[in-house]
Short mmCIF file of C-alpha atoms in Angstrom, two decimals:
data_model
loop_
_atom_site.label_atom_id
_atom_site.label_comp_id
_atom_site.label_asym_id
_atom_site.label_seq_id
_atom_site.Cartn_x
_atom_site.Cartn_y
_atom_site.Cartn_z
CA MET A 1 12.95 31.62 -26.75
CA LYS A 2 16.34 31.15 -24.89
CA LEU A 3 18.16 27.95 -26.06
CA ARG A 4 20.29 26.14 -23.77
CA SER A 5 23.90 25.73 -24.61
CA SER A 6 25.68 22.27 -24.97
CA LYS A 7 27.69 23.44 -22.19
CA GLN A 8 24.75 23.89 -19.87
CA ASP A 9 23.46 20.38 -20.88
CA ASP A 10 26.74 18.97 -20.26
CA GLU A 11 26.70 20.36 -16.80
CA THR A 12 23.26 19.14 -16.17
CA LYS A 13 24.21 15.75 -17.27
CA GLY A 14 27.35 15.64 -15.19
CA SER A 15 25.29 16.87 -12.04
CA LYS A 16 22.67 14.20 -12.73
CA LYS A 17 25.38 11.39 -13.21
CA GLU A 18 27.13 12.71 -9.95
CA GLN A 19 24.07 12.52 -7.97
CA LEU A 20 23.40 9.02 -9.27
CA ASN A 21 26.72 7.78 -8.24
CA THR A 22 26.33 9.36 -4.93
CA SER A 23 22.84 7.80 -4.29
CA ALA A 24 24.08 4.57 -5.68
CA GLU A 25 27.24 4.45 -3.31
CA ALA A 26 24.93 5.42 -0.38
CA PHE A 27 22.38 2.62 -1.20
CA LYS A 28 25.28 0.17 -1.34
CA ILE A 29 26.31 1.12 2.13
CA ILE A 30 22.91 0.94 3.40
CA LYS A 31 22.34 -2.63 1.92
CA GLN A 32 25.74 -3.72 3.61
CA ARG A 33 24.80 -2.38 6.95
CA VAL A 34 21.11 -3.86 6.90
CA LYS A 35 22.69 -7.25 5.94
CA ALA A 36 25.47 -7.01 8.53
CA ASP A 37 22.83 -6.35 11.46
CA LYS A 38 20.91 -9.41 10.04
CA LEU A 39 17.56 -6.99 9.77
CA LEU A 40 15.87 -9.12 6.81
CA TYR A 41 15.89 -12.21 8.98
CA LYS A 42 12.33 -12.96 10.36
CA GLN A 43 12.19 -14.01 13.96
CA PRO A 44 9.69 -16.92 14.55
CA LYS A 45 7.92 -15.05 17.36
CA TRP A 46 6.67 -12.45 15.06
CA SER A 47 6.06 -14.93 12.31
CA PHE A 48 3.35 -16.37 14.66
CA TYR A 49 2.34 -13.18 16.24
CA TRP A 50 0.98 -11.29 12.87
CA PRO A 51 -1.21 -14.13 11.77
CA ALA A 52 -2.42 -14.63 15.26
CA ASP A 53 -3.24 -10.92 15.38
CA GLY A 54 -5.58 -11.14 12.22
CA LEU A 55 -7.32 -14.39 13.50
CA PHE A 56 -8.12 -12.81 16.74
CA TRP A 57 -9.74 -9.81 15.32
CA MET A 58 -11.60 -12.05 12.86
CA PHE A 59 -12.57 -14.47 15.98
CA CYS A 60 -13.90 -11.06 17.85
CA SER A 61 -15.86 -9.87 15.04
CA VAL A 62 -17.69 -13.37 14.22
CA ALA A 63 -18.22 -13.73 17.89
CA LEU A 64 -20.25 -10.24 17.96
CA LEU A 65 -22.04 -11.13 14.76
CA TYR A 66 -23.11 -14.41 16.29
CA ASN A 67 -24.51 -12.81 19.30
CA ASN A 68 -26.62 -10.43 17.23
CA VAL A 69 -24.53 -7.28 17.60
CA MET A 70 -24.83 -6.71 14.05
CA ILE A 71 -23.66 -3.22 13.18
CA PHE A 72 -20.74 -3.20 15.63
CA GLY A 73 -19.87 -6.85 14.58
CA ALA A 74 -19.72 -5.67 10.78
CA LEU A 75 -17.59 -2.67 11.62
CA MET A 76 -15.14 -4.78 13.42
CA TYR A 77 -15.28 -7.57 10.65
CA GLY A 78 -14.20 -4.78 8.36
CA PHE A 79 -11.34 -4.01 10.73
CA ALA A 80 -10.50 -7.48 10.90
CA LEU A 81 -10.24 -8.01 7.15
CA GLY A 82 -7.86 -4.80 7.15
CA ARG A 83 -5.59 -6.80 9.77
CA CYS A 84 -5.69 -9.83 7.27
CA GLY A 85 -4.47 -7.36 4.62
CA TRP A 86 -1.38 -6.57 6.28
CA ILE A 87 -0.64 -10.11 6.95
CA MET A 88 -1.39 -10.97 3.24
CA HIS A 89 0.86 -8.02 2.19
CA VAL A 90 3.88 -9.19 4.06
CA ALA A 91 3.62 -12.81 3.02
CA CYS A 92 3.24 -11.66 -0.64
CA HIS A 93 6.51 -9.94 0.02
CA ASN A 94 8.33 -12.86 1.56
CA ALA A 95 8.69 -10.79 4.74
CA LEU A 96 6.54 -12.96 7.18
CA PHE A 97 8.83 -16.25 7.06
CA ASN A 98 12.16 -17.02 6.18
CA THR A 99 11.00 -19.66 3.32
CA THR A 100 9.28 -18.53 0.24
CA GLN A 101 6.92 -21.71 0.33
CA ALA A 102 5.67 -20.79 3.99
CA ASN A 103 4.78 -16.96 2.81
CA ARG A 104 3.15 -18.27 -0.20
CA TRP A 105 0.99 -20.59 1.85
CA MET A 106 0.14 -17.83 4.34
CA ALA A 107 -0.62 -15.23 1.49
CA ASN A 108 -3.37 -17.86 -0.01
CA LEU A 109 -4.65 -18.31 3.23
CA PHE A 110 -5.24 -14.59 4.19
CA LEU A 111 -5.55 -12.88 0.93
CA PRO A 112 -9.21 -14.25 0.03
CA PHE A 113 -10.25 -12.84 3.37
CA ALA A 114 -8.44 -9.66 3.06
CA ALA A 115 -10.01 -8.46 -0.32
CA GLY A 116 -11.11 -11.35 -2.33
CA PRO A 117 -8.35 -11.13 -5.07
CA GLY A 118 -6.01 -14.03 -5.83
CA VAL A 119 -2.30 -13.90 -5.05
CA LYS A 120 -1.23 -13.78 -8.82
CA TRP A 121 -3.48 -10.83 -9.42
CA TRP A 122 -2.20 -9.03 -6.43
CA LYS A 123 1.19 -9.68 -7.07
CA PHE A 124 0.82 -8.77 -10.99
CA ARG A 125 -0.74 -5.37 -9.87
CA HIS A 126 1.50 -4.66 -6.79
CA ASN A 127 4.69 -5.48 -8.34
CA LYS A 128 4.21 -2.79 -10.87
CA HIS A 129 3.50 -0.33 -8.25
CA HIS A 130 7.02 -1.06 -6.43
CA ALA A 131 8.75 -1.12 -9.90
CA HIS A 132 7.10 2.17 -11.06
CA THR A 133 6.03 4.08 -7.90
CA ASN A 134 4.21 7.37 -8.91
CA GLU A 135 5.18 7.19 -12.56
CA ILE A 136 2.17 8.56 -14.51
CA GLN A 137 1.79 6.02 -17.35
CA ALA A 138 3.06 2.78 -15.40
CA ASP A 139 2.12 2.90 -11.61
CA PRO A 140 -1.44 1.39 -11.53
CA ASP A 141 -2.04 3.08 -8.00
CA LEU A 142 -2.30 6.41 -9.65
CA ARG A 143 -5.21 5.19 -11.84
CA THR A 144 -7.85 6.50 -9.33
CA ASN A 145 -8.64 9.69 -11.49
CA PRO A 146 -10.78 11.41 -11.95
CA LEU A 147 -12.25 10.56 -8.94
CA VAL A 148 -9.48 10.92 -6.69
CA VAL A 149 -6.44 12.73 -8.23
CA TYR A 150 -2.92 13.13 -6.80
CA SER A 151 -1.55 15.80 -8.91
CA THR A 152 -2.60 18.34 -11.58
CA LYS A 153 -0.35 16.33 -13.88
CA LEU A 154 -2.91 13.73 -13.86
CA TYR A 155 -6.17 13.33 -16.08
CA ARG A 156 -8.93 15.40 -14.45
CA ASN A 157 -12.56 16.14 -15.57
CA PHE A 158 -15.75 17.89 -13.87
CA MET A 159 -16.00 15.30 -11.21
CA THR A 160 -12.49 15.85 -9.86
CA LYS A 161 -13.94 19.08 -7.98
CA TYR A 162 -15.92 16.90 -5.78
CA GLN A 163 -13.35 14.71 -4.63
CA ARG A 164 -13.10 16.05 -1.30
CA PRO A 165 -16.45 15.34 -0.20
CA MET A 166 -16.72 12.13 -2.34
CA LEU A 167 -13.42 10.65 -0.92
CA PRO A 168 -15.00 8.60 1.90
CA LEU A 169 -17.50 7.06 -0.71
CA TYR A 170 -14.56 6.20 -3.08
CA LEU A 171 -12.70 4.42 -0.22
CA SER A 172 -15.67 2.51 0.71
CA LEU A 173 -15.89 1.16 -2.73
CA TYR A 174 -12.19 0.55 -2.95
CA ILE A 175 -12.56 -3.23 -1.87
CA PRO A 176 -15.51 -4.11 -4.14
CA MET A 177 -13.67 -2.47 -7.13
CA TRP A 178 -10.59 -4.60 -6.54
CA THR A 179 -12.61 -7.80 -6.18
CA VAL A 180 -14.24 -7.12 -9.39
CA ASP A 181 -11.05 -6.35 -11.12
CA SER A 182 -9.08 -9.25 -9.78
CA PHE A 183 -11.91 -11.63 -10.72
CA VAL A 184 -11.92 -10.62 -14.15
CA LYS A 185 -8.18 -10.77 -14.38
CA CYS A 186 -8.12 -14.28 -12.85
CA LEU A 187 -10.57 -15.36 -15.60
CA LYS A 188 -8.66 -13.66 -18.46
CA TYR A 189 -5.18 -15.21 -17.59
CA GLY A 190 -6.62 -18.55 -16.30
CA TRP A 191 -5.49 -18.41 -12.66
CA TYR A 192 -8.01 -20.85 -11.71
CA THR A 193 -6.22 -21.74 -8.35
CA ASP A 194 -6.74 -18.16 -7.26
CA ILE A 195 -10.27 -18.24 -8.31
CA GLY A 196 -10.75 -21.32 -6.04
CA PHE A 197 -9.43 -19.35 -3.00
CA PHE A 198 -11.48 -16.35 -4.06
CA ILE A 199 -14.76 -18.51 -3.99
CA LEU A 200 -13.56 -20.17 -0.59
CA GLY A 201 -13.11 -16.55 0.93
CA TYR A 202 -16.68 -15.34 -0.09
CA SER A 203 -18.30 -18.87 0.85
CA CYS A 204 -16.81 -18.43 4.25
CA ARG A 205 -18.38 -14.87 4.59
CA ILE A 206 -21.87 -16.47 3.42
CA ALA A 207 -21.36 -19.19 5.79
CA VAL A 208 -20.73 -16.83 8.80
CA ALA A 209 -23.87 -15.04 8.10
CA TYR A 210 -25.95 -18.35 7.53
CA LEU A 211 -24.52 -19.67 10.76
CA CYS A 212 -25.45 -16.44 12.73
CA ASN A 213 -29.03 -16.54 11.22
CA TYR A 214 -29.07 -13.25 9.35
CA THR A 215 -31.35 -12.71 6.44
CA MET A 216 -29.96 -12.12 2.93
CA TYR A 217 -30.75 -8.29 3.48
CA GLU A 218 -28.85 -8.34 6.63
CA THR A 219 -25.99 -10.22 5.16
CA LEU A 220 -25.78 -7.41 2.41
CA VAL A 221 -25.68 -4.75 5.13
CA ILE A 222 -22.99 -6.67 6.99
CA TYR A 223 -20.87 -7.03 3.54
CA ALA A 224 -21.57 -3.38 2.86
CA LEU A 225 -20.42 -1.94 6.35
CA SER A 226 -17.33 -4.37 6.65
CA SER A 227 -16.02 -3.47 3.01
CA SER A 228 -16.47 0.35 3.72
CA VAL A 229 -14.47 0.02 6.75
CA HIS A 230 -11.82 -2.13 5.15
CA GLY A 231 -11.48 0.15 2.22
CA ILE A 232 -11.15 3.26 4.30
CA TYR A 233 -8.74 1.62 6.58
CA LEU A 234 -6.44 0.33 3.78
CA GLY A 235 -7.13 3.18 1.39
CA GLY A 236 -6.28 5.84 4.06
CA VAL A 237 -2.81 4.17 5.04
CA PHE A 238 -1.95 3.91 1.44
CA MET A 239 -2.67 7.69 0.71
CA THR A 240 -0.20 8.77 3.37
CA SER A 241 2.74 7.15 1.79
CA HIS A 242 2.77 8.57 -1.70
CA PHE A 243 -0.41 11.04 -2.16
CA LEU A 244 1.89 13.98 -1.50
CA GLU A 245 4.93 13.13 -3.12
CA ASP A 246 6.36 13.77 -6.78
CA VAL A 247 4.55 12.36 -9.77
CA LEU A 248 6.95 11.46 -12.31
CA GLU A 249 6.85 11.02 -15.84
CA ASP A 250 8.26 7.54 -16.93
CA GLU A 251 11.11 9.33 -18.97
CA ASP A 252 12.13 11.14 -15.79
CA ALA A 253 12.43 8.01 -13.68
CA LYS A 254 14.12 5.61 -16.02
CA ASP A 255 17.56 6.99 -14.95
CA MET A 256 17.03 6.86 -11.22
CA ASN A 257 18.26 4.14 -9.12
CA LEU A 258 15.92 2.56 -6.51
CA LEU A 259 16.99 4.99 -3.50
CA GLU A 260 16.66 8.13 -5.37
CA HIS A 261 13.43 6.97 -6.81
CA THR A 262 11.86 5.96 -3.53
CA LEU A 263 12.94 9.15 -1.71
CA LYS A 264 11.38 11.24 -4.46
CA THR A 265 8.01 9.50 -4.37
CA THR A 266 7.56 8.04 -0.86
CA ARG A 267 7.40 9.51 2.68
CA ASN A 268 7.34 7.96 6.18
CA THR A 269 4.66 8.57 8.81
CA PRO A 270 6.87 7.07 11.68
CA GLY A 271 4.78 7.61 15.00
CA ASN A 272 5.49 5.01 17.57
CA MET A 273 4.63 1.23 17.98
CA MET A 274 0.89 1.52 17.73
CA THR A 275 1.65 3.44 14.54
CA THR A 276 3.47 0.66 13.23
CA TRP A 277 0.66 -1.88 14.48
CA ILE A 278 -2.20 0.02 12.93
CA THR A 279 -0.38 0.51 9.32
CA GLY A 280 0.89 -2.96 9.22
CA GLY A 281 4.56 -1.38 9.08
CA LEU A 282 3.76 0.89 6.02
CA ASN A 283 4.36 3.90 8.31
CA TYR A 284 8.16 3.10 7.07
CA GLN A 285 7.18 2.98 3.55
CA ILE A 286 10.58 4.15 2.52
CA GLU A 287 12.31 1.23 4.00
CA HIS A 288 9.54 -1.13 2.79
CA HIS A 289 10.17 0.15 -0.90
CA LEU A 290 13.92 -0.24 -0.43
CA PHE A 291 13.72 -3.86 1.22
CA THR A 292 10.49 -5.34 0.32
CA SER A 293 11.17 -8.63 2.14
CA ALA A 294 12.12 -6.84 5.50
CA PRO A 295 9.84 -8.04 8.32
CA ILE A 296 7.65 -5.36 10.05
CA GLU A 297 9.32 -5.48 13.29
CA ASN A 298 12.72 -4.59 11.69
CA LEU A 299 11.58 -1.53 9.52
CA SER A 300 12.17 0.93 12.50
CA ALA A 301 15.91 -0.15 12.75
CA ILE A 302 16.30 -0.21 8.85
CA SER A 303 14.98 3.39 8.94
CA LYS A 304 17.71 4.70 11.20
CA ILE A 305 20.50 3.24 8.99
CA VAL A 306 18.74 4.83 5.75
CA LYS A 307 18.37 8.33 7.40
CA GLU A 308 21.99 8.43 8.63
CA GLU A 309 23.38 7.60 5.08
CA VAL A 310 20.93 9.89 3.31
CA GLU A 311 21.81 12.78 5.50
CA LYS A 312 25.31 12.33 4.10
CA THR A 313 24.05 13.17 0.71
CA GLU A 314 21.91 16.10 -0.89
CA MET A 315 18.95 13.72 -1.02
CA VAL A 316 15.68 14.51 1.18
CA TYR A 317 14.27 11.70 3.57
CA LYS A 318 10.83 12.89 4.08
CA GLU A 319 8.96 11.88 7.08
CA GLU A 320 5.99 13.55 8.99
CA GLY A 321 3.38 12.63 11.63
CA CYS A 322 0.26 10.75 10.60
CA VAL A 323 -2.00 13.73 11.41
CA ASP A 324 -0.07 16.20 9.71
CA THR A 325 0.08 14.25 6.80
CA ILE A 326 -3.63 13.62 6.65
CA VAL A 327 -4.19 17.50 7.02
CA GLU A 328 -1.93 18.06 4.09
CA ILE A 329 -3.73 15.30 1.95
CA TRP A 330 -6.85 17.17 2.73
CA ASP A 331 -5.38 20.46 1.72
CA ARG A 332 -4.07 19.04 -1.57
CA LEU A 333 -7.57 17.58 -2.28
CA GLY A 334 -9.07 20.95 -1.96
CA LEU A 335 -6.33 22.70 -4.12
CA ILE A 336 -6.60 20.06 -6.99
CA ALA A 337 -10.46 20.23 -6.62
CA ASP A 338 -10.29 24.03 -6.95
CA ALA A 339 -8.11 23.88 -9.96
CA SER A 340 -10.53 21.37 -11.60
CA LYS A 341 -13.65 23.88 -11.03
CA ASN A 342 -13.68 25.02 -14.75
CA LEU A 343 -13.26 21.49 -16.52
#
């Protein structure tokens, strides 16, 4: 076995330190430019628009259900829940209004309709993802194995070889699994206010079905269809951001600063204004991770600053179109499935 010399170790450490200093300096400049351009300020017209968008789709879906257009109404209801999910997401990140209190109230209003869980549970889970993105032991978003496996570094078993054909089913169950997990966590930690909002959200869903004169069976069909659309919508967007990027051991990530870590574990799928609207701004996932309180409408402008500064370093800014990214994800799922055939 060939042993590394102390000189080689010193050179490696020196190289890492130099890269860390470079990325730290780049991030410092990025933050200064973003602050100077006031790109973290939330404009009132957009603070009004995003909640209005979610309510609009919710109203349209309920109108269809009320007029007995059950199947299409249920599918649109799932889409509307997804739209509410983006509102909840930006509000929980203090990216919708300029005051924390207004964001908190909006998050509490929309989150029960978005997925059922409480705000405290969501922050408890989602903040871990932001702090430890794609870290094997720490990122809760990697705990989808063995049903969906991001990397051969993660635990796999005989079920992993079926992950491509089973993906739609898994994403369809995404929201019910979140709901159960959140309710259990809220009971465990005594987050009773969140449980109240949780009950309110599901009471409203039952009330809609009752007022539209649907039977219990039809209500369950509406729930199943809307939850499936909701899960596929949100899960599909989430996968485009991190699925193809590096999966890190916690030890490897501890010396990285936020910019370096984000560029290793995250990609953008910029597209156009429609892409930003559909994804709730998560097509600019790099900028969202660097500036979590940045409003959706400013992420594109922030991305230009980040790209300009990253290009001056040896780091790589990864971005690719949505379609190409989805094709790559499908191929990656197949490769990992093939590598799991003998398990």
